[in-house]
Amino acid sequence: MALTYQQSKLVKDTIPALREHGEKITTIFYKNMLRDHPELNNYFNSVNQKNGRQPRALTSVILSFASNINHISELIPKFERMCNKHCSLGIQPEHYEIVGKYLIMAFTEVLGPAMTPQVHSAWEKAYWLLAKMLIGREAQLYRDFESWSSWRKFKIDRVVPETEDIYSFYLVPQDGKKLPKFFPGQYISLRVNGPEGYLQSRQYSLSEAWKPDYYRITVKRDEGARYSNSVSQSYFHPGVVSNLLIDSMPAGTMVDVSHPAGEFFLDINNSSNVPIVLISAGVGVAPMVAIANEVVATQPNRPISWIHGSRKSVPFEEHITHLRRTNPNFHTNIFKTHLAGSDVVGVNYNYDFRMDLAKVNPDDLHLNHGGTEYFICGPEQFMLEMSDYLKSQGVLTQRVHFELFSTGDLAFKHQ
């Protein structure tokens, strides 16, 4: 049942307090909930709990929901991303009961007298309005997953270094059954035992088009946030799962894997021949390889332009070069900031500086085609800059797609 006008007004009236105290509310929420339900640590990213990103992301969701309480349809893209991630982690309806209880308790603790019985009732109703929407969509996704709705055992069949800090893992199902198809660009969740005694899951793009007997993911070592001064350099909150995979999980190791999911993908059921522009940096190359391989194999006449930025080595360099040489519709622009003695301009790189789309031949960006689809994956600041440039050139927002694994959303300057 929808909120009444008065209830919607009460929810909206809390927005100033949420802006001021939202992060405190969500921090208290996580602390109390995980204290009383430590088993839920198996679902949350321990690094994002420590660096504060998880509470900030939840604050953003609550504020967005409160601000759009009368036109929730505008939040569907955000909710779709959430639901896909929830299903990749195995979130179930009973988890919403726990979250709702501790979230309202945190509201009450922080807002104090402002959390009157009427406000309490309005927010409780608003929460369940949101929760039922998410539960309903997640039920649809789980049905699409058919018999694979939980975790499935896979063996790491082989590990291939792509650069000095990026590795590809070939994952084979232990049961030997044929793997379901997926849309290129989607991800799987991979779950391992974390160092603090809880299970830890992370999402990794599938870096190869569908194969019936294996999935491939490509993983970058995560050193964490760098801090340096004149005396020393250190790193805070390094990655847990990615570094465990690279350092401690050789071929033969068993891992838990979820069904492919994600709202960032190329729709292979659409036979459109409009150009595709892939824009990536670093390990953001992973979903782009899957997209490129799929298109080259099934739509060889479709124009593809790949623009990639790397500090030194380019992951899948030989493969990308092969695609360019054997497919006249496949074009590349490679930016490198640190050249090796063997690098040759025009052969394995095009520009010796940080990626700048303004330097790329406009024909390779297909800006004059009103249907061109743009796929962007890389660090958040990189994606913001690429998006802003495309929008400055008149590209509509709905034609620009992002892959975002970090908790939270991009803060676009232009919407």
CSV table of C-alpha atoms in Angstrom, one decimal:
chain,number,residue,atom,x,y,z
A,1,MET,CA,0.0,0.0,0.0
A,2,ALA,CA,1.3,3.4,-0.9
A,3,LEU,CA,2.1,6.1,1.6
A,4,THR,CA,-0.5,8.7,2.4
A,5,TYR,CA,0.2,12.3,1.6
A,6,GLN,CA,0.9,13.0,5.3
A,7,GLN,CA,3.3,10.1,5.6
A,8,SER,CA,5.2,11.1,2.4
A,9,LYS,CA,5.5,14.6,3.9
A,10,LEU,CA,6.8,13.2,7.2
A,11,VAL,CA,9.4,11.2,5.4
A,12,LYS,CA,10.5,14.2,3.3
A,13,ASP,CA,10.7,16.4,6.3
A,14,THR,CA,13.4,14.1,7.7
A,15,ILE,CA,15.7,14.8,4.7
A,16,PRO,CA,17.6,17.7,6.4
A,17,ALA,CA,18.3,15.6,9.4
A,18,LEU,CA,19.4,12.7,7.2
A,19,ARG,CA,21.8,14.9,5.3
A,20,GLU,CA,23.3,16.0,8.6
A,21,HIS,CA,23.3,12.7,10.5
A,22,GLY,CA,22.8,10.1,7.8
A,23,GLU,CA,26.3,8.6,8.0
A,24,LYS,CA,26.0,8.4,11.8
A,25,ILE,CA,22.7,6.6,11.5
A,26,THR,CA,24.0,4.0,9.1
A,27,THR,CA,27.2,3.5,11.1
A,28,ILE,CA,25.2,2.8,14.2
A,29,PHE,CA,22.9,0.5,12.1
A,30,TYR,CA,25.7,-1.7,10.9
A,31,LYS,CA,27.4,-1.8,14.3
A,32,ASN,CA,24.3,-2.9,16.1
A,33,MET,CA,23.0,-5.3,13.5
A,34,LEU,CA,26.4,-7.0,13.0
A,35,ARG,CA,26.8,-7.2,16.8
A,36,ASP,CA,23.5,-9.1,17.2
A,37,HIS,CA,23.7,-11.0,13.9
A,38,PRO,CA,27.4,-11.7,13.4
A,39,GLU,CA,26.5,-14.3,10.7
A,40,LEU,CA,25.7,-11.3,8.4
A,41,ASN,CA,29.4,-10.5,8.2
A,42,ASN,CA,29.4,-13.3,5.6
A,43,TYR,CA,27.5,-11.0,3.3
A,44,PHE,CA,29.2,-7.7,3.8
A,45,ASN,CA,32.5,-6.5,2.4
A,46,SER,CA,34.8,-6.1,5.4
A,47,VAL,CA,37.0,-3.6,3.6
A,48,ASN,CA,34.1,-1.3,2.9
A,49,GLN,CA,32.9,-1.6,6.5
A,50,LYS,CA,36.4,-0.4,7.7
A,51,ASN,CA,36.8,2.4,5.2
A,52,GLY,CA,33.3,3.8,5.8
A,53,ARG,CA,32.2,3.3,2.3
A,54,GLN,CA,29.3,0.9,3.2
A,55,PRO,CA,27.7,3.4,5.6
A,56,ARG,CA,28.1,6.2,3.1
A,57,ALA,CA,26.5,4.1,0.3
A,58,LEU,CA,23.5,3.2,2.5
A,59,THR,CA,23.1,6.9,3.4
A,60,SER,CA,23.0,7.7,-0.3
A,61,VAL,CA,20.3,5.1,-0.9
A,62,ILE,CA,18.2,6.3,2.0
A,63,LEU,CA,18.4,10.0,0.9
A,64,SER,CA,17.6,9.1,-2.7
A,65,PHE,CA,14.6,7.1,-1.6
A,66,ALA,CA,13.3,9.9,0.7
A,67,SER,CA,13.8,12.5,-1.9
A,68,ASN,CA,12.0,10.5,-4.6
A,69,ILE,CA,9.3,9.0,-2.3
A,70,ASN,CA,6.5,10.2,-4.6
A,71,HIS,CA,8.1,9.1,-7.9
A,72,ILE,CA,10.1,6.0,-7.1
A,73,SER,CA,10.2,4.9,-10.7
A,74,GLU,CA,13.1,7.3,-11.2
A,75,LEU,CA,15.2,5.1,-8.9
A,76,ILE,CA,14.6,1.9,-10.9
A,77,PRO,CA,18.2,1.9,-12.5
A,78,LYS,CA,19.7,2.1,-9.0
A,79,PHE,CA,17.4,-0.6,-7.6
A,80,GLU,CA,18.2,-2.8,-10.6
A,81,ARG,CA,21.9,-2.6,-9.8
A,82,MET,CA,21.1,-3.4,-6.1
A,83,CYS,CA,18.9,-6.3,-6.9
A,84,ASN,CA,21.4,-7.9,-9.2
A,85,LYS,CA,24.1,-7.6,-6.5
A,86,HIS,CA,21.8,-8.9,-3.8
A,87,CYS,CA,21.0,-12.0,-5.9
A,88,SER,CA,24.7,-12.6,-6.6
A,89,LEU,CA,25.3,-12.7,-2.9
A,90,GLY,CA,22.3,-14.9,-2.0
A,91,ILE,CA,20.3,-12.2,-0.1
A,92,GLN,CA,16.9,-13.6,0.9
A,93,PRO,CA,13.5,-11.9,2.1
A,94,GLU,CA,14.2,-12.7,5.7
A,95,HIS,CA,17.3,-10.5,5.6
A,96,TYR,CA,15.0,-7.5,5.0
A,97,GLU,CA,13.3,-8.2,8.3
A,98,ILE,CA,16.5,-7.8,10.1
A,99,VAL,CA,17.7,-4.8,8.2
A,100,GLY,CA,14.4,-3.0,8.7
A,101,LYS,CA,14.4,-3.6,12.4
A,102,TYR,CA,17.9,-2.2,13.0
A,103,LEU,CA,17.6,0.7,10.5
A,104,ILE,CA,14.5,2.1,12.3
A,105,MET,CA,16.2,1.6,15.6
A,106,ALA,CA,19.2,3.6,14.4
A,107,PHE,CA,16.9,6.4,13.1
A,108,THR,CA,15.3,6.5,16.6
A,109,GLU,CA,18.6,6.6,18.4
A,110,VAL,CA,20.1,9.4,16.3
A,111,LEU,CA,17.0,11.6,15.6
A,112,GLY,CA,15.7,11.4,19.2
A,113,PRO,CA,12.6,13.5,19.8
A,114,ALA,CA,12.2,14.2,16.0
A,115,MET,CA,11.4,10.5,15.6
A,116,THR,CA,7.8,10.9,16.8
A,117,PRO,CA,5.4,7.9,16.6
A,118,GLN,CA,4.0,9.4,13.4
A,119,VAL,CA,7.5,9.7,11.8
A,120,HIS,CA,8.4,6.2,13.0
A,121,SER,CA,5.2,4.8,11.4
A,122,ALA,CA,5.8,6.7,8.2
A,123,TRP,CA,9.4,5.5,7.8
A,124,GLU,CA,8.5,1.9,8.7
A,125,LYS,CA,5.9,1.9,6.0
A,126,ALA,CA,8.3,3.6,3.6
A,127,TYR,CA,10.9,1.0,4.3
A,128,TRP,CA,8.6,-1.9,3.6
A,129,LEU,CA,7.4,-0.2,0.4
A,130,LEU,CA,11.0,-0.3,-0.8
A,131,ALA,CA,11.8,-3.7,0.6
A,132,LYS,CA,8.9,-5.4,-1.1
A,133,MET,CA,9.9,-3.8,-4.4
A,134,LEU,CA,13.4,-5.2,-4.1
A,135,ILE,CA,12.2,-8.6,-2.9
A,136,GLY,CA,9.8,-8.9,-5.8
A,137,ARG,CA,12.5,-8.0,-8.4
A,138,GLU,CA,15.0,-10.4,-6.7
A,139,ALA,CA,12.4,-13.2,-6.8
A,140,GLN,CA,12.2,-12.7,-10.6
A,141,LEU,CA,16.0,-12.8,-10.9
A,142,TYR,CA,16.3,-16.0,-8.8
A,143,ARG,CA,13.7,-17.6,-11.1
A,144,ASP,CA,15.8,-16.7,-14.1
A,145,PHE,CA,18.8,-18.4,-12.4
A,146,GLU,CA,16.7,-21.6,-12.4
A,147,SER,CA,18.5,-24.4,-10.5
A,148,TRP,CA,21.6,-22.3,-9.7
A,149,SER,CA,20.2,-19.9,-7.2
A,150,SER,CA,22.8,-20.2,-4.5
A,151,TRP,CA,26.6,-20.9,-4.5
A,152,ARG,CA,28.2,-23.5,-6.7
A,153,LYS,CA,31.6,-25.1,-6.3
A,154,PHE,CA,34.2,-24.3,-9.0
A,155,LYS,CA,37.8,-25.3,-9.3
A,156,ILE,CA,40.5,-22.9,-10.4
A,157,ASP,CA,41.7,-24.7,-13.4
A,158,ARG,CA,44.6,-22.4,-14.3
A,159,VAL,CA,45.9,-18.9,-13.6
A,160,VAL,CA,47.4,-16.8,-16.4
A,161,PRO,CA,49.3,-13.5,-15.7
A,162,GLU,CA,48.1,-10.8,-18.0
A,163,THR,CA,50.4,-8.0,-16.7
A,164,GLU,CA,52.6,-7.6,-13.6
A,165,ASP,CA,49.6,-7.2,-11.3
A,166,ILE,CA,46.6,-8.5,-13.3
A,167,TYR,CA,45.8,-12.2,-13.5
A,168,SER,CA,43.1,-14.3,-15.3
A,169,PHE,CA,41.5,-17.2,-13.5
A,170,TYR,CA,39.8,-20.0,-15.4
A,171,LEU,CA,37.0,-21.5,-13.3
A,172,VAL,CA,35.6,-25.0,-14.0
A,173,PRO,CA,32.4,-26.3,-12.3
A,174,GLN,CA,33.0,-29.2,-10.0
A,175,ASP,CA,29.8,-30.9,-11.0
A,176,GLY,CA,30.9,-30.9,-14.7
A,177,LYS,CA,27.5,-29.6,-15.9
A,178,LYS,CA,27.1,-27.2,-18.8
A,179,LEU,CA,27.3,-23.6,-17.7
A,180,PRO,CA,24.4,-21.2,-18.4
A,181,LYS,CA,24.8,-18.5,-20.9
A,182,PHE,CA,25.2,-14.9,-19.8
A,183,PHE,CA,25.3,-11.4,-21.4
A,184,PRO,CA,28.8,-10.2,-22.1
A,185,GLY,CA,29.6,-7.6,-19.5
A,186,GLN,CA,28.0,-9.4,-16.6
A,187,TYR,CA,29.8,-10.6,-13.5
A,188,ILE,CA,29.9,-13.4,-11.0
A,189,SER,CA,30.4,-13.3,-7.3
A,190,LEU,CA,33.3,-15.4,-5.9
A,191,ARG,CA,33.3,-16.4,-2.3
A,192,VAL,CA,36.2,-17.5,-0.1
A,193,ASN,CA,37.1,-17.8,3.6
A,194,GLY,CA,38.3,-14.4,4.7
A,195,PRO,CA,41.2,-13.8,7.2
A,196,GLU,CA,38.8,-12.6,10.0
A,197,GLY,CA,36.9,-15.9,10.1
A,198,TYR,CA,33.9,-14.8,7.9
A,199,LEU,CA,33.1,-15.6,4.3
A,200,GLN,CA,34.0,-12.8,1.9
A,201,SER,CA,32.5,-12.3,-1.6
A,202,ARG,CA,33.5,-10.0,-4.4
A,203,GLN,CA,32.2,-9.4,-7.9
A,204,TYR,CA,34.4,-10.0,-10.9
A,205,SER,CA,33.5,-9.3,-14.5
A,206,LEU,CA,33.5,-12.4,-16.8
A,207,SER,CA,36.4,-11.6,-19.2
A,208,GLU,CA,35.5,-14.1,-21.9
A,209,ALA,CA,32.4,-14.6,-24.0
A,210,TRP,CA,30.2,-17.6,-22.9
A,211,LYS,CA,31.9,-21.0,-23.0
A,212,PRO,CA,29.9,-24.1,-21.9
A,213,ASP,CA,32.7,-25.6,-19.7
A,214,TYR,CA,34.4,-22.7,-18.0
A,215,TYR,CA,34.1,-19.1,-16.9
A,216,ARG,CA,37.1,-16.7,-16.9
A,217,ILE,CA,37.6,-13.7,-14.5
A,218,THR,CA,40.4,-11.2,-14.5
A,219,VAL,CA,41.7,-9.9,-11.2
A,220,LYS,CA,44.0,-7.0,-10.3
A,221,ARG,CA,46.0,-6.9,-7.1
A,222,ASP,CA,44.5,-4.3,-4.8
A,223,GLU,CA,47.1,-2.5,-2.7
A,224,GLY,CA,44.6,-0.2,-1.1
A,225,ALA,CA,44.6,3.6,-0.8
A,226,ARG,CA,48.1,5.0,-1.0
A,227,TYR,CA,49.4,7.5,1.6
A,228,SER,CA,52.8,9.0,1.3
A,229,ASN,CA,54.9,11.7,2.7
A,230,SER,CA,58.5,12.8,2.4
A,231,VAL,CA,59.7,9.9,4.6
A,232,SER,CA,57.6,6.9,3.7
A,233,GLN,CA,54.7,5.4,1.7
A,234,SER,CA,52.0,3.1,3.0
A,235,TYR,CA,48.7,1.6,2.0
A,236,PHE,CA,45.4,1.6,3.8
A,237,HIS,CA,42.6,-1.0,3.5
A,238,PRO,CA,44.2,-3.3,0.9
A,239,GLY,CA,41.9,-5.7,-1.0
A,240,VAL,CA,41.1,-9.0,0.7
A,241,VAL,CA,39.7,-11.4,-1.8
A,242,SER,CA,41.6,-10.2,-4.9
A,243,ASN,CA,44.9,-10.4,-3.1
A,244,LEU,CA,44.0,-13.8,-1.6
A,245,LEU,CA,43.2,-15.1,-5.0
A,246,ILE,CA,46.5,-13.9,-6.5
A,247,ASP,CA,48.8,-14.9,-3.6
A,248,SER,CA,47.2,-18.0,-2.1
A,249,MET,CA,44.8,-19.7,-4.6
A,250,PRO,CA,46.7,-21.5,-7.3
A,251,ALA,CA,45.3,-24.0,-9.8
A,252,GLY,CA,43.4,-26.8,-8.1
A,253,THR,CA,41.8,-24.5,-5.4
A,254,MET,CA,38.1,-24.7,-4.8
A,255,VAL,CA,35.9,-21.6,-4.6
A,256,ASP,CA,32.2,-20.8,-4.4
A,257,VAL,CA,30.7,-19.0,-7.4
A,258,SER,CA,27.3,-17.4,-8.0
A,259,HIS,CA,25.2,-17.3,-11.1
A,260,PRO,CA,26.2,-14.5,-13.6
A,261,ALA,CA,24.3,-11.3,-12.9
A,262,GLY,CA,24.6,-7.5,-13.4
A,263,GLU,CA,22.8,-4.8,-15.3
A,264,PHE,CA,25.9,-3.7,-17.3
A,265,PHE,CA,26.0,-5.8,-20.5
A,266,LEU,CA,25.6,-5.9,-24.2
A,267,ASP,CA,22.2,-7.3,-25.2
A,268,ILE,CA,23.1,-10.1,-27.5
A,269,ASN,CA,19.5,-10.8,-28.3
A,270,ASN,CA,19.4,-7.4,-30.1
A,271,SER,CA,20.8,-7.8,-33.6
A,272,SER,CA,21.3,-4.1,-34.0
A,273,ASN,CA,24.4,-3.1,-36.1
A,274,VAL,CA,24.9,0.3,-34.4
A,275,PRO,CA,28.5,1.1,-33.4
A,276,ILE,CA,29.9,0.1,-30.0
A,277,VAL,CA,32.6,2.1,-28.3
A,278,LEU,CA,34.4,0.4,-25.4
A,279,ILE,CA,36.3,2.7,-23.0
A,280,SER,CA,38.4,1.1,-20.3
A,281,ALA,CA,41.3,1.7,-18.0
A,282,GLY,CA,43.4,-0.9,-16.1
A,283,VAL,CA,41.5,-4.0,-15.2
A,284,GLY,CA,38.4,-2.4,-16.6
A,285,VAL,CA,39.5,-4.2,-19.7
A,286,ALA,CA,37.8,-7.4,-18.3
A,287,PRO,CA,34.2,-7.0,-19.4
A,288,MET,CA,35.3,-5.3,-22.6
A,289,VAL,CA,37.1,-8.5,-23.7
A,290,ALA,CA,33.9,-10.5,-23.3
A,291,ILE,CA,31.9,-7.9,-25.2
A,292,ALA,CA,34.4,-7.6,-28.0
A,293,ASN,CA,34.8,-11.4,-28.4
A,294,GLU,CA,31.1,-11.9,-28.5
A,295,VAL,CA,30.5,-9.2,-31.1
A,296,VAL,CA,33.4,-10.3,-33.3
A,297,ALA,CA,32.1,-13.9,-33.3
A,298,THR,CA,28.4,-13.2,-33.8
A,299,GLN,CA,28.2,-9.8,-35.5
A,300,PRO,CA,31.5,-9.4,-37.4
A,301,ASN,CA,30.1,-6.4,-39.5
A,302,ARG,CA,29.3,-4.4,-36.4
A,303,PRO,CA,31.8,-1.5,-35.9
A,304,ILE,CA,33.7,-1.7,-32.6
A,305,SER,CA,36.1,1.0,-31.3
A,306,TRP,CA,38.1,0.1,-28.2
A,307,ILE,CA,39.9,2.9,-26.3
A,308,HIS,CA,42.0,1.8,-23.4
A,309,GLY,CA,44.4,3.5,-20.9
A,310,SER,CA,47.2,1.8,-19.0
A,311,ARG,CA,50.2,2.9,-17.0
A,312,LYS,CA,52.5,0.3,-18.5
A,313,SER,CA,51.4,-3.1,-19.8
A,314,VAL,CA,48.0,-3.6,-21.6
A,315,PRO,CA,46.1,-6.7,-20.4
A,316,PHE,CA,45.3,-9.0,-23.3
A,317,GLU,CA,47.5,-7.0,-25.6
A,318,GLU,CA,48.2,-9.8,-28.0
A,319,HIS,CA,44.6,-10.8,-28.2
A,320,ILE,CA,43.5,-7.2,-28.8
A,321,THR,CA,46.1,-6.8,-31.5
A,322,HIS,CA,44.9,-10.0,-33.2
A,323,LEU,CA,41.3,-8.7,-33.1
A,324,ARG,CA,42.4,-5.5,-34.8
A,325,ARG,CA,44.4,-7.2,-37.5
A,326,THR,CA,41.8,-9.7,-38.4
A,327,ASN,CA,38.6,-7.6,-38.2
A,328,PRO,CA,38.4,-4.5,-40.4
A,329,ASN,CA,35.6,-3.1,-38.2
A,330,PHE,CA,37.6,-3.3,-35.0
A,331,HIS,CA,39.6,-0.2,-34.2
A,332,THR,CA,41.8,0.6,-31.1
A,333,ASN,CA,43.3,3.6,-29.4
A,334,ILE,CA,45.8,2.8,-26.7
A,335,PHE,CA,47.0,5.3,-24.2
A,336,LYS,CA,50.1,4.6,-22.1
A,337,THR,CA,51.7,6.8,-19.4
A,338,HIS,CA,54.9,4.8,-18.9
A,339,LEU,CA,56.5,3.5,-22.1
A,340,ALA,CA,58.8,0.5,-22.3
A,341,GLY,CA,61.8,0.4,-24.6
A,342,SER,CA,60.0,-2.1,-26.8
A,343,ASP,CA,56.9,0.0,-27.2
A,344,VAL,CA,56.3,1.2,-30.8
A,345,VAL,CA,53.8,4.0,-31.5
A,346,GLY,CA,51.1,2.8,-33.9
A,347,VAL,CA,51.9,-0.8,-33.1
A,348,ASN,CA,51.1,-1.4,-29.4
A,349,TYR,CA,50.2,2.1,-28.3
A,350,ASN,CA,48.9,5.4,-29.9
A,351,TYR,CA,49.4,8.0,-27.2
A,352,ASP,CA,52.0,8.4,-24.5
A,353,PHE,CA,49.9,10.3,-22.0
A,354,ARG,CA,46.8,9.9,-19.8
A,355,MET,CA,43.6,9.1,-21.7
A,356,ASP,CA,42.0,12.1,-23.3
A,357,LEU,CA,39.0,11.4,-25.6
A,358,ALA,CA,39.4,14.8,-27.2
A,359,LYS,CA,42.6,13.4,-28.8
A,360,VAL,CA,40.9,10.4,-30.4
A,361,ASN,CA,39.8,10.6,-34.0
A,362,PRO,CA,36.1,11.5,-33.9
A,363,ASP,CA,35.3,8.7,-36.3
A,364,ASP,CA,36.6,6.2,-33.7
A,365,LEU,CA,34.2,7.7,-31.2
A,366,HIS,CA,31.2,7.4,-33.6
A,367,LEU,CA,29.9,10.7,-32.3
A,368,ASN,CA,27.9,11.4,-35.5
A,369,HIS,CA,25.9,8.2,-35.1
A,370,GLY,CA,22.8,8.8,-33.0
A,371,GLY,CA,22.6,5.2,-31.8
A,372,THR,CA,26.2,4.5,-30.8
A,373,GLU,CA,26.4,2.6,-27.5
A,374,TYR,CA,29.2,3.5,-25.1
A,375,PHE,CA,30.5,1.1,-22.4
A,376,ILE,CA,32.9,2.4,-19.8
A,377,CYS,CA,34.8,0.5,-17.1
A,378,GLY,CA,37.6,1.7,-14.9
A,379,PRO,CA,38.3,3.7,-11.7
A,380,GLU,CA,35.5,6.0,-10.7
A,381,GLN,CA,37.1,9.3,-11.5
A,382,PHE,CA,38.1,7.9,-14.9
A,383,MET,CA,34.4,6.9,-15.6
A,384,LEU,CA,33.2,10.4,-14.5
A,385,GLU,CA,35.7,12.1,-16.8
A,386,MET,CA,34.8,9.9,-19.8
A,387,SER,CA,31.1,10.4,-19.2
A,388,ASP,CA,31.4,14.1,-18.9
A,389,TYR,CA,33.3,14.4,-22.1
A,390,LEU,CA,30.7,12.3,-24.0
A,391,LYS,CA,27.9,14.3,-22.6
A,392,SER,CA,29.7,17.5,-23.6
A,393,GLN,CA,29.7,16.1,-27.2
A,394,GLY,CA,25.9,15.6,-27.1
A,395,VAL,CA,25.8,11.9,-26.2
A,396,LEU,CA,22.6,11.1,-24.4
A,397,THR,CA,22.9,9.6,-20.9
A,398,GLN,CA,20.9,6.5,-21.8
A,399,ARG,CA,23.5,5.5,-24.4
A,400,VAL,CA,26.3,5.5,-21.8
A,401,HIS,CA,26.7,2.4,-19.7
A,402,PHE,CA,29.0,1.9,-16.7
A,403,GLU,CA,30.3,-1.0,-14.7
A,404,LEU,CA,30.6,0.0,-11.0
A,405,PHE,CA,31.7,-2.7,-8.5
A,406,SER,CA,32.4,-0.4,-5.6
A,407,THR,CA,29.7,0.3,-3.1
A,408,GLY,CA,27.7,3.4,-3.9
A,409,ASP,CA,27.0,5.3,-7.1
A,410,LEU,CA,28.9,7.7,-9.3
A,411,ALA,CA,28.3,11.4,-8.6
A,412,PHE,CA,27.7,12.7,-12.1
A,413,LYS,CA,28.1,16.4,-12.7
A,414,HIS,CA,25.5,16.3,-15.6
A,415,GLN,CA,22.3,14.4,-15.3
